[in-house]
mmCIF file of C-alpha atoms in Angstrom:
data_model
loop_
_atom_site.group_PDB
_atom_site.id
_atom_site.type_symbol
_atom_site.label_atom_id
_atom_site.label_comp_id
_atom_site.label_asym_id
_atom_site.label_seq_id
_atom_site.Cartn_x
_atom_site.Cartn_y
_atom_site.Cartn_z
ATOM 1 C CA UNK A 1 28.115 -19.372 4.389
ATOM 2 C CA UNK A 2 25.597 -20.701 7.388
ATOM 3 C CA UNK A 3 27.476 -17.573 9.465
ATOM 4 C CA UNK A 4 26.532 -15.716 7.431
ATOM 5 C CA UNK A 5 22.994 -16.978 6.828
ATOM 6 C CA UNK A 6 22.229 -16.688 10.066
ATOM 7 C CA UNK A 7 22.917 -13.553 10.819
ATOM 8 C CA UNK A 8 20.877 -12.710 8.063
ATOM 9 C CA UNK A 9 18.360 -14.308 10.051
ATOM 10 C CA UNK A 10 19.115 -12.716 13.732
ATOM 11 C CA UNK A 11 18.867 -9.353 11.854
ATOM 12 C CA UNK A 12 15.484 -9.271 10.778
ATOM 13 C CA UNK A 13 15.060 -10.019 14.540
ATOM 14 C CA UNK A 14 16.932 -7.880 15.636
ATOM 15 C CA UNK A 15 15.190 -5.001 13.490
ATOM 16 C CA UNK A 16 12.217 -5.314 16.119
ATOM 17 C CA UNK A 17 14.665 -4.706 19.125
ATOM 18 C CA UNK A 18 14.986 -1.146 17.394
ATOM 19 C CA UNK A 19 11.689 -0.101 16.929
ATOM 20 C CA UNK A 20 12.183 0.549 20.886
ATOM 21 C CA UNK A 21 14.833 2.832 20.610
ATOM 22 C CA UNK A 22 15.788 6.313 20.370
ATOM 23 C CA UNK A 23 15.918 8.004 17.100
ATOM 24 C CA UNK A 24 18.968 6.566 15.104
ATOM 25 C CA UNK A 25 21.553 10.064 14.382
ATOM 26 C CA UNK A 26 21.073 10.216 10.694
ATOM 27 C CA UNK A 27 17.279 11.020 10.992
ATOM 28 C CA UNK A 28 18.971 13.968 14.247
ATOM 29 C CA UNK A 29 21.220 15.203 11.976
ATOM 30 C CA UNK A 30 18.946 15.497 9.388
ATOM 31 C CA UNK A 31 16.468 18.107 11.064
ATOM 32 C CA UNK A 32 19.870 20.911 11.559
ATOM 33 C CA UNK A 33 19.080 21.732 8.090
ATOM 34 C CA UNK A 34 14.830 22.974 9.561
ATOM 35 C CA UNK A 35 14.548 26.731 10.589
ATOM 36 C CA UNK A 36 12.150 27.913 13.807
ATOM 37 C CA UNK A 37 9.321 29.184 13.017
ATOM 38 C CA UNK A 38 6.679 30.515 14.673
ATOM 39 C CA UNK A 39 4.617 27.427 16.047
ATOM 40 C CA UNK A 40 0.567 27.816 14.460
ATOM 41 C CA UNK A 41 -2.447 26.429 16.844
ATOM 42 C CA UNK A 42 -3.620 23.313 16.801
ATOM 43 C CA UNK A 43 -6.924 22.709 15.603
ATOM 44 C CA UNK A 44 -10.574 21.187 16.986
ATOM 45 C CA UNK A 45 -11.052 18.071 15.595
ATOM 46 C CA UNK A 46 -13.368 17.176 13.260
ATOM 47 C CA UNK A 47 -14.587 14.438 11.710
ATOM 48 C CA UNK A 48 -15.760 11.973 8.313
ATOM 49 C CA UNK A 49 -17.362 9.558 7.034
ATOM 50 C CA UNK A 50 -15.345 6.812 4.969
ATOM 51 C CA UNK A 51 -17.128 7.889 1.451
ATOM 52 C CA UNK A 52 -15.511 11.576 2.413
ATOM 53 C CA UNK A 53 -12.073 9.662 2.533
ATOM 54 C CA UNK A 54 -12.634 8.473 0.028
ATOM 55 C CA UNK A 55 -13.110 11.130 -2.071
ATOM 56 C CA UNK A 56 -10.099 13.848 -0.629
ATOM 57 C CA UNK A 57 -9.058 16.066 -2.741
ATOM 58 C CA UNK A 58 -6.258 16.148 -2.168
ATOM 59 C CA UNK A 59 -4.491 19.164 -4.765
ATOM 60 C CA UNK A 60 -7.053 22.012 -2.850
ATOM 61 C CA UNK A 61 -5.662 20.840 0.706
ATOM 62 C CA UNK A 62 -1.850 20.822 -0.072
ATOM 63 C CA UNK A 63 -3.063 24.665 -1.474
ATOM 64 C CA UNK A 64 -3.962 25.820 1.985
ATOM 65 C CA UNK A 65 -0.350 24.851 3.426
ATOM 66 C CA UNK A 66 3.339 26.985 3.417
ATOM 67 C CA UNK A 67 5.091 25.114 5.651
ATOM 68 C CA UNK A 68 4.723 21.333 4.133
ATOM 69 C CA UNK A 69 4.031 19.511 1.086
ATOM 70 C CA UNK A 70 2.006 16.837 0.110
ATOM 71 C CA UNK A 71 2.747 14.505 -2.371
ATOM 72 C CA UNK A 72 0.724 15.794 -6.157
ATOM 73 C CA UNK A 73 -1.350 11.803 -5.309
ATOM 74 C CA UNK A 74 -2.943 10.228 -2.488
ATOM 75 C CA UNK A 75 -5.172 8.467 -3.552
ATOM 76 C CA UNK A 76 -7.773 6.876 0.049
ATOM 77 C CA UNK A 77 -10.434 5.456 -2.876
ATOM 78 C CA UNK A 78 -9.373 2.300 -2.104
ATOM 79 C CA UNK A 79 -10.420 1.673 2.038
ATOM 80 C CA UNK A 80 -13.138 -0.197 2.131
ATOM 81 C CA UNK A 81 -13.758 0.502 5.823
ATOM 82 C CA UNK A 82 -11.977 1.881 9.588
ATOM 83 C CA UNK A 83 -11.589 -0.452 12.061
ATOM 84 C CA UNK A 84 -10.061 -0.675 15.244
ATOM 85 C CA UNK A 85 -8.260 -4.677 15.335
ATOM 86 C CA UNK A 86 -7.941 -7.313 17.648
ATOM 87 C CA UNK A 87 -4.101 -8.695 15.298
ATOM 88 C CA UNK A 88 -2.564 -12.500 16.831
ATOM 89 C CA UNK A 89 1.056 -12.702 16.455
ATOM 90 C CA UNK A 90 1.010 -16.625 14.914
ATOM 91 C CA UNK A 91 2.472 -19.460 17.339
ATOM 92 C CA UNK A 92 3.519 -22.951 17.121
ATOM 93 C CA UNK A 93 4.030 -22.165 13.182
ATOM 94 C CA UNK A 94 7.291 -23.812 12.956
ATOM 95 C CA UNK A 95 5.175 -27.383 14.200
ATOM 96 C CA UNK A 96 2.611 -26.850 11.440
ATOM 97 C CA UNK A 97 4.091 -25.298 7.889
ATOM 98 C CA UNK A 98 7.858 -26.580 8.642
ATOM 99 C CA UNK A 99 7.344 -29.441 6.529
ATOM 100 C CA UNK A 100 5.538 -27.552 3.481
ATOM 101 C CA UNK A 101 7.904 -24.530 3.716
ATOM 102 C CA UNK A 102 10.845 -27.405 3.530
ATOM 103 C CA UNK A 103 9.192 -28.770 0.368
ATOM 104 C CA UNK A 104 8.028 -25.571 -1.431
ATOM 105 C CA UNK A 105 12.056 -24.222 -1.858
ATOM 106 C CA UNK A 106 13.039 -27.538 -1.943
ATOM 107 C CA UNK A 107 14.922 -27.769 1.236
ATOM 108 C CA UNK A 108 14.978 -32.432 1.988
ATOM 109 C CA UNK A 109 17.268 -32.369 4.914
ATOM 110 C CA UNK A 110 15.189 -32.588 7.773
ATOM 111 C CA UNK A 111 18.039 -32.025 10.500
ATOM 112 C CA UNK A 112 18.100 -27.987 11.845
ATOM 113 C CA UNK A 113 19.642 -25.543 14.372
ATOM 114 C CA UNK A 114 18.240 -23.695 16.462
ATOM 115 C CA UNK A 115 18.962 -20.348 18.074
ATOM 116 C CA UNK A 116 16.679 -17.432 19.038
ATOM 117 C CA UNK A 117 14.938 -13.948 18.198
ATOM 118 C CA UNK A 118 12.200 -11.314 19.513
ATOM 119 C CA UNK A 119 9.611 -14.077 17.834
ATOM 120 C CA UNK A 120 10.504 -17.365 20.133
ATOM 121 C CA UNK A 121 12.778 -20.372 18.655
ATOM 122 C CA UNK A 122 14.500 -20.280 14.881
ATOM 123 C CA UNK A 123 15.033 -23.180 13.341
ATOM 124 C CA UNK A 124 17.340 -22.915 10.686
ATOM 125 C CA UNK A 125 18.362 -25.194 7.807
ATOM 126 C CA UNK A 126 21.458 -25.056 5.278
ATOM 127 C CA UNK A 127 21.484 -27.295 2.031
ATOM 128 C CA UNK A 128 24.246 -26.372 -0.816
ATOM 129 C CA UNK A 129 22.890 -23.002 -1.304
ATOM 130 C CA UNK A 130 20.167 -23.353 0.262
ATOM 131 C CA UNK A 131 18.830 -21.644 3.050
ATOM 132 C CA UNK A 132 16.400 -21.922 5.014
ATOM 133 C CA UNK A 133 15.127 -19.957 9.221
ATOM 134 C CA UNK A 134 11.080 -20.193 10.299
ATOM 135 C CA UNK A 135 10.202 -18.597 13.886
ATOM 136 C CA UNK A 136 7.655 -19.941 16.033
ATOM 137 C CA UNK A 137 5.953 -16.757 15.531
ATOM 138 C CA UNK A 138 5.766 -16.435 11.758
ATOM 139 C CA UNK A 139 9.069 -15.163 10.564
ATOM 140 C CA UNK A 140 10.764 -16.752 7.468
ATOM 141 C CA UNK A 141 13.758 -16.578 5.393
ATOM 142 C CA UNK A 142 14.483 -18.085 2.124
ATOM 143 C CA UNK A 143 18.058 -17.862 0.914
ATOM 144 C CA UNK A 144 19.108 -19.008 -2.914
ATOM 145 C CA UNK A 145 22.665 -18.587 -3.237
ATOM 146 C CA UNK A 146 23.331 -19.516 -6.155
ATOM 147 C CA UNK A 147 24.614 -16.424 -7.725
ATOM 148 C CA UNK A 148 26.966 -15.856 -5.308
ATOM 149 C CA UNK A 149 26.990 -11.991 -4.821
ATOM 150 C CA UNK A 150 29.472 -9.816 -3.109
ATOM 151 C CA UNK A 151 27.533 -6.469 -4.444
ATOM 152 C CA UNK A 152 25.155 -4.312 -5.817
ATOM 153 C CA UNK A 153 23.124 -0.954 -6.694
ATOM 154 C CA UNK A 154 19.894 -0.435 -7.284
ATOM 155 C CA UNK A 155 19.519 1.515 -11.328
ATOM 156 C CA UNK A 156 15.636 1.597 -11.286
ATOM 157 C CA UNK A 157 13.160 2.332 -8.888
ATOM 158 C CA UNK A 158 9.702 1.597 -8.620
ATOM 159 C CA UNK A 159 6.816 2.436 -6.452
ATOM 160 C CA UNK A 160 3.693 0.346 -7.742
ATOM 161 C CA UNK A 161 -0.221 1.608 -9.283
ATOM 162 C CA UNK A 162 1.383 5.423 -9.263
ATOM 163 C CA UNK A 163 4.820 4.923 -12.215
ATOM 164 C CA UNK A 164 4.607 3.687 -14.844
ATOM 165 C CA UNK A 165 5.453 0.843 -15.767
ATOM 166 C CA UNK A 166 3.444 -1.043 -18.324
ATOM 167 C CA UNK A 167 7.171 -0.868 -20.208
ATOM 168 C CA UNK A 168 9.214 -2.018 -18.460
ATOM 169 C CA UNK A 169 11.488 -4.800 -18.989
ATOM 170 C CA UNK A 170 13.788 -6.906 -16.825
ATOM 171 C CA UNK A 171 16.321 -8.620 -18.576
ATOM 172 C CA UNK A 172 18.021 -11.406 -16.170
ATOM 173 C CA UNK A 173 21.072 -14.122 -17.223
ATOM 174 C CA UNK A 174 18.600 -16.408 -19.059
ATOM 175 C CA UNK A 175 15.313 -14.228 -20.088
ATOM 176 C CA UNK A 176 13.044 -10.773 -20.096
ATOM 177 C CA UNK A 177 10.172 -11.004 -17.679
ATOM 178 C CA UNK A 178 7.987 -7.825 -17.210
ATOM 179 C CA UNK A 179 8.357 -6.033 -14.425
ATOM 180 C CA UNK A 180 4.419 -6.456 -14.272
ATOM 181 C CA UNK A 181 4.078 -9.875 -14.780
ATOM 182 C CA UNK A 182 6.978 -10.048 -11.884
ATOM 183 C CA UNK A 183 5.334 -8.165 -9.191
ATOM 184 C CA UNK A 184 2.112 -10.773 -10.234
ATOM 185 C CA UNK A 185 3.392 -14.122 -10.238
ATOM 186 C CA UNK A 186 4.571 -12.767 -7.000
ATOM 187 C CA UNK A 187 1.549 -11.749 -5.728
ATOM 188 C CA UNK A 188 -0.255 -15.069 -7.155
ATOM 189 C CA UNK A 189 3.227 -17.280 -5.390
ATOM 190 C CA UNK A 190 2.265 -16.185 -2.092
ATOM 191 C CA UNK A 191 -1.588 -16.338 -1.529
ATOM 192 C CA UNK A 192 -1.350 -19.659 -3.128
ATOM 193 C CA UNK A 193 0.828 -20.856 -0.258
ATOM 194 C CA UNK A 194 0.871 -18.809 2.469
ATOM 195 C CA UNK A 195 -2.132 -19.254 5.289
ATOM 196 C CA UNK A 196 -3.126 -15.820 5.953
ATOM 197 C CA UNK A 197 -6.203 -15.964 4.854
ATOM 198 C CA UNK A 198 -7.444 -12.620 6.983
ATOM 199 C CA UNK A 199 -5.591 -9.854 5.698
ATOM 200 C CA UNK A 200 -4.800 -9.433 1.148
ATOM 201 C CA UNK A 201 -1.307 -8.963 0.156
ATOM 202 C CA UNK A 202 0.145 -7.065 -2.682
ATOM 203 C CA UNK A 203 3.830 -5.688 -4.326
ATOM 204 C CA UNK A 204 4.106 -1.645 -3.591
ATOM 205 C CA UNK A 205 7.629 -1.283 -4.572
ATOM 206 C CA UNK A 206 9.714 -2.870 -6.923
ATOM 207 C CA UNK A 207 13.480 -2.378 -7.561
ATOM 208 C CA UNK A 208 15.620 -3.796 -10.574
ATOM 209 C CA UNK A 209 19.161 -3.861 -9.160
ATOM 210 C CA UNK A 210 22.832 -4.914 -10.348
ATOM 211 C CA UNK A 211 24.926 -7.512 -9.117
ATOM 212 C CA UNK A 212 28.531 -8.406 -9.370
ATOM 213 C CA UNK A 213 28.672 -11.790 -8.583
ATOM 214 C CA UNK A 214 31.815 -14.552 -8.309
ATOM 215 C CA UNK A 215 32.382 -14.772 -12.677
ATOM 216 C CA UNK A 216 29.719 -12.484 -13.980
ATOM 217 C CA UNK A 217 27.008 -9.702 -13.268
ATOM 218 C CA UNK A 218 23.391 -9.636 -13.010
ATOM 219 C CA UNK A 219 20.390 -8.203 -13.016
ATOM 220 C CA UNK A 220 17.980 -9.194 -10.248
ATOM 221 C CA UNK A 221 14.007 -7.829 -8.990
ATOM 222 C CA UNK A 222 13.540 -6.711 -5.311
ATOM 223 C CA UNK A 223 9.846 -6.222 -4.722
ATOM 224 C CA UNK A 224 8.359 -5.046 -0.996
ATOM 225 C CA UNK A 225 5.085 -6.335 -0.004
ATOM 226 C CA UNK A 226 2.806 -5.477 2.107
ATOM 227 C CA UNK A 227 -0.223 -6.224 4.005
ATOM 228 C CA UNK A 228 -4.152 -4.673 4.796
ATOM 229 C CA UNK A 229 -7.323 -5.081 5.772
ATOM 230 C CA UNK A 230 -10.452 -3.781 3.963
ATOM 231 C CA UNK A 231 -8.221 -1.268 2.132
ATOM 232 C CA UNK A 232 -5.805 0.529 4.387
ATOM 233 C CA UNK A 233 -2.047 -1.488 5.248
ATOM 234 C CA UNK A 234 -0.015 -2.637 8.314
ATOM 235 C CA UNK A 235 2.815 -0.330 9.512
ATOM 236 C CA UNK A 236 6.238 -1.538 6.268
ATOM 237 C CA UNK A 237 8.261 1.018 7.327
ATOM 238 C CA UNK A 238 9.357 0.697 10.813
ATOM 239 C CA UNK A 239 9.708 3.655 12.535
ATOM 240 C CA UNK A 240 11.354 4.715 15.815
ATOM 241 C CA UNK A 241 10.394 6.675 18.377
ATOM 242 C CA UNK A 242 10.967 7.546 21.669
ATOM 243 C CA UNK A 243 7.824 8.990 24.438
ATOM 244 C CA UNK A 244 9.037 12.559 24.704
ATOM 245 C CA UNK A 245 8.774 12.206 28.482
ATOM 246 C CA UNK A 246 10.430 10.030 29.151
ATOM 247 C CA UNK A 247 14.020 9.527 29.209
ATOM 248 C CA UNK A 248 16.399 7.489 27.240
ATOM 249 C CA UNK A 249 16.746 5.048 30.580
ATOM 250 C CA UNK A 250 12.463 4.343 30.522
ATOM 251 C CA UNK A 251 10.086 3.117 28.716
ATOM 252 C CA UNK A 252 10.894 2.451 25.135
ATOM 253 C CA UNK A 253 7.770 2.263 22.275
ATOM 254 C CA UNK A 254 8.935 0.952 18.312
ATOM 255 C CA UNK A 255 6.196 -0.003 16.424
ATOM 256 C CA UNK A 256 5.446 -3.479 14.978
ATOM 257 C CA UNK A 257 5.891 -4.282 11.272
ATOM 258 C CA UNK A 258 4.408 -6.610 9.053
ATOM 259 C CA UNK A 259 5.748 -7.174 5.491
ATOM 260 C CA UNK A 260 7.485 -8.978 2.835
ATOM 261 C CA UNK A 261 10.368 -8.801 0.843
ATOM 262 C CA UNK A 262 10.660 -10.610 -2.259
ATOM 263 C CA UNK A 263 14.224 -10.555 -4.853
ATOM 264 C CA UNK A 264 14.094 -12.712 -8.356
ATOM 265 C CA UNK A 265 17.938 -13.247 -9.606
ATOM 266 C CA UNK A 266 16.224 -14.549 -12.462
ATOM 267 C CA UNK A 267 13.292 -15.175 -14.375
ATOM 268 C CA UNK A 268 12.391 -18.678 -12.945
ATOM 269 C CA UNK A 269 15.033 -18.267 -9.461
ATOM 270 C CA UNK A 270 14.030 -16.915 -6.606
ATOM 271 C CA UNK A 271 17.277 -15.949 -4.907
ATOM 272 C CA UNK A 272 15.340 -14.345 -1.294
ATOM 273 C CA UNK A 273 11.487 -14.451 0.318
ATOM 274 C CA UNK A 274 11.439 -13.225 3.677
ATOM 275 C CA UNK A 275 8.044 -12.071 6.115
ATOM 276 C CA UNK A 276 8.782 -10.110 8.376
ATOM 277 C CA UNK A 277 9.044 -9.771 11.487
ATOM 278 C CA UNK A 278 6.361 -12.863 12.164
ATOM 279 C CA UNK A 279 3.177 -12.900 10.775
ATOM 280 C CA UNK A 280 -0.566 -11.343 11.802
ATOM 281 C CA UNK A 281 -3.812 -12.802 12.117
ATOM 282 C CA UNK A 282 -6.803 -10.570 11.852
ATOM 283 C CA UNK A 283 -8.695 -12.162 15.459
ATOM 284 C CA UNK A 284 -11.708 -9.001 16.120
ATOM 285 C CA UNK A 285 -12.254 -5.810 14.100
ATOM 286 C CA UNK A 286 -14.859 -3.053 14.921
ATOM 287 C CA UNK A 287 -15.468 -0.441 12.277
ATOM 288 C CA UNK A 288 -15.555 3.355 12.766
ATOM 289 C CA UNK A 289 -18.890 5.488 12.270
ATOM 290 C CA UNK A 290 -16.811 8.928 12.238
ATOM 291 C CA UNK A 291 -13.170 9.403 12.008
ATOM 292 C CA UNK A 292 -11.340 12.512 12.042
ATOM 293 C CA UNK A 293 -10.673 14.000 8.698
ATOM 294 C CA UNK A 294 -8.163 13.975 6.724
ATOM 295 C CA UNK A 295 -8.207 17.389 6.077
ATOM 296 C CA UNK A 296 -8.562 18.424 10.059
ATOM 297 C CA UNK A 297 -4.677 16.023 9.998
ATOM 298 C CA UNK A 298 -2.835 18.195 7.634
ATOM 299 C CA UNK A 299 -3.550 20.689 9.967
ATOM 300 C CA UNK A 300 -2.580 19.574 13.091
ATOM 301 C CA UNK A 301 0.665 18.214 11.616
ATOM 302 C CA UNK A 302 1.636 21.611 10.679
ATOM 303 C CA UNK A 303 0.835 23.007 13.187
ATOM 304 C CA UNK A 304 3.635 20.082 14.940
ATOM 305 C CA UNK A 305 5.995 21.668 11.630
ATOM 306 C CA UNK A 306 5.397 24.728 12.382
ATOM 307 C CA UNK A 307 8.765 25.863 13.702
ATOM 308 C CA UNK A 308 10.499 23.157 11.341
ATOM 309 C CA UNK A 309 10.670 25.441 7.521
ATOM 310 C CA UNK A 310 9.063 23.911 4.906
ATOM 311 C CA UNK A 311 8.374 19.977 4.827
ATOM 312 C CA UNK A 312 7.629 17.664 2.109
ATOM 313 C CA UNK A 313 6.384 13.898 3.069
ATOM 314 C CA UNK A 314 7.117 12.163 0.302
ATOM 315 C CA UNK A 315 4.235 9.612 0.281
ATOM 316 C CA UNK A 316 0.466 10.296 3.127
ATOM 317 C CA UNK A 317 -1.783 7.245 3.474
ATOM 318 C CA UNK A 318 -3.977 5.457 5.830
ATOM 319 C CA UNK A 319 -1.845 1.898 7.447
ATOM 320 C CA UNK A 320 -2.791 0.469 10.853
ATOM 321 C CA UNK A 321 0.470 1.079 13.149
ATOM 322 C CA UNK A 322 0.827 -0.975 15.962
ATOM 323 C CA UNK A 323 2.515 -0.119 19.483
ATOM 324 C CA UNK A 324 4.978 -2.402 21.194
ATOM 325 C CA UNK A 325 5.979 -0.567 25.124
ATOM 326 C CA UNK A 326 9.510 -1.818 25.572
ATOM 327 C CA UNK A 327 11.698 -1.157 28.050
ATOM 328 C CA UNK A 328 15.141 -0.687 27.066
ATOM 329 C CA UNK A 329 15.840 -3.152 24.001
ATOM 330 C CA UNK A 330 14.239 -5.815 25.228
ATOM 331 C CA UNK A 331 11.174 -7.910 23.219
ATOM 332 C CA UNK A 332 7.497 -7.084 24.070
ATOM 333 C CA UNK A 333 5.806 -9.473 21.382
ATOM 334 C CA UNK A 334 5.588 -13.422 20.997
ATOM 335 C CA UNK A 335 4.113 -16.731 19.350
ATOM 336 C CA UNK A 336 0.381 -15.747 19.963
ATOM 337 C CA UNK A 337 0.232 -12.756 21.409
ATOM 338 C CA UNK A 338 -2.460 -10.422 21.147
ATOM 339 C CA UNK A 339 -2.053 -7.015 19.805
ATOM 340 C CA UNK A 340 -4.100 -3.673 19.207
ATOM 341 C CA UNK A 341 -3.649 -2.357 15.674
ATOM 342 C CA UNK A 342 -4.640 1.638 15.396
ATOM 343 C CA UNK A 343 -5.490 3.353 12.068
ATOM 344 C CA UNK A 344 -3.834 6.238 11.650
ATOM 345 C CA UNK A 345 -2.964 8.985 8.875
ATOM 346 C CA UNK A 346 0.411 8.842 8.391
ATOM 347 C CA UNK A 347 3.356 11.161 6.472
ATOM 348 C CA UNK A 348 6.608 9.947 5.110
ATOM 349 C CA UNK A 349 9.354 11.874 4.540
ATOM 350 C CA UNK A 350 11.393 10.166 1.279
ATOM 351 C CA UNK A 351 15.134 9.237 2.983
ATOM 352 C CA UNK A 352 17.514 11.311 1.456
ATOM 353 C CA UNK A 353 20.580 9.189 2.382
ATOM 354 C CA UNK A 354 22.311 8.714 -0.838
ATOM 355 C CA UNK A 355 24.034 5.034 0.827
ATOM 356 C CA UNK A 356 20.798 3.543 2.151
ATOM 357 C CA UNK A 357 19.951 1.632 -1.605
ATOM 358 C CA UNK A 358 24.276 0.535 -1.916
ATOM 359 C CA UNK A 359 25.755 -2.654 -1.566
ATOM 360 C CA UNK A 360 22.071 -3.648 -0.435
ATOM 361 C CA UNK A 361 21.354 -7.683 -0.696
ATOM 362 C CA UNK A 362 17.465 -6.617 -1.108
ATOM 363 C CA UNK A 363 15.536 -3.444 -0.592
ATOM 364 C CA UNK A 364 13.240 -3.541 2.021
ATOM 365 C CA UNK A 365 10.073 -1.020 2.757
ATOM 366 C CA UNK A 366 11.588 0.602 6.090
ATOM 367 C CA UNK A 367 15.148 1.623 3.527
ATOM 368 C CA UNK A 368 12.455 4.281 1.619
ATOM 369 C CA UNK A 369 11.437 6.753 4.041
ATOM 370 C CA UNK A 370 12.772 8.143 7.442
ATOM 371 C CA UNK A 371 10.883 10.672 9.049
ATOM 372 C CA UNK A 372 7.539 10.354 9.705
ATOM 373 C CA UNK A 373 4.487 11.903 11.883
ATOM 374 C CA UNK A 374 0.777 10.237 12.341
ATOM 375 C CA UNK A 375 -2.273 11.352 12.965
ATOM 376 C CA UNK A 376 -4.646 8.222 14.860
ATOM 377 C CA UNK A 377 -7.841 8.197 12.956
ATOM 378 C CA UNK A 378 -10.127 7.458 15.876
ATOM 379 C CA UNK A 379 -8.405 10.052 18.959
ATOM 380 C CA UNK A 380 -6.598 12.703 16.891
ATOM 381 C CA UNK A 381 -3.364 11.976 18.673
ATOM 382 C CA UNK A 382 -0.017 13.058 17.651
ATOM 383 C CA UNK A 383 3.381 11.070 16.945
ATOM 384 C CA UNK A 384 6.967 11.994 15.302
ATOM 385 C CA UNK A 385 10.368 11.427 15.023
ATOM 386 C CA UNK A 386 11.241 14.344 14.129
ATOM 387 C CA UNK A 387 12.521 16.165 17.473
ATOM 388 C CA UNK A 388 9.663 18.746 18.451
#
């Protein structure tokens, strides 16, 4: 079991390495379904205010395009401000919080094993069926393997705030609980126990899972949480892309992601909790007086993808993107490092891989989408993992 837990820690850490590699083969294979059309001319930039952004009519914008389809609903009303951010990776996280979090998760044992991940040193505690890993940079993973899950599948999925969940009940082994209450309790639990005052935290997606254990079947609830700053989320979808101007042996670019996964195995039993891949703190924000309009961003995406036939996006949103500059698989982040977080409009395509939700211990945000485009809200720069 100890080896399995160390594998889990390394898996989450390696995700950062993967962000510096070429787009996955599955993504490239999905491009085969697109046709080649005449390229549309790119628009000149135009700008808007925050109030204009809050009042975007996505239905009206959607009617203007033939080669792209936007989701029916996109709500930008929660955006308080658009800023250029300086964010800092947590440092000395283990030294500051090790005792506090061992107590929180009921780990009495003080002995640990030391490993190495992209975020620095990793400290692993094993006590019976419980396992806790903490990195210097603020990555954390807790597993309670009481039920010894051998197989699982997603029975129901919900995008919180968009899908109706008021009547959704999760039937756990030892009782039932409303899904809304599970999500609300998970948010409050995080806010009460973790020291990250510069960012807000909210559950965005929830999955009801059926799992096979050694002697029985159980129902679990897996939750995806996102951090945000003044109404705009930090990237938690983990994109892969690389510089079009470089060869495979040159510098690659990957997006840093920051999210939380929580899994409840019973009414009052947390079976999994992880902060991926680090804890970030906002240390400086520079508000922007004017930003690229959403309409202009959509025009640019339509023009760039005009050679791909019809492209349907499952989600569009403003988001803070943090670019890592890597060489091959060398990590470029660590404790205390400072990065620029840029506001972008992101356009996400649903992951159509039928196996993505099969036999997973948890469902993470980066399982949900496989292709993306984004437009920088300040400069209008366009990036994508479509093979243009």
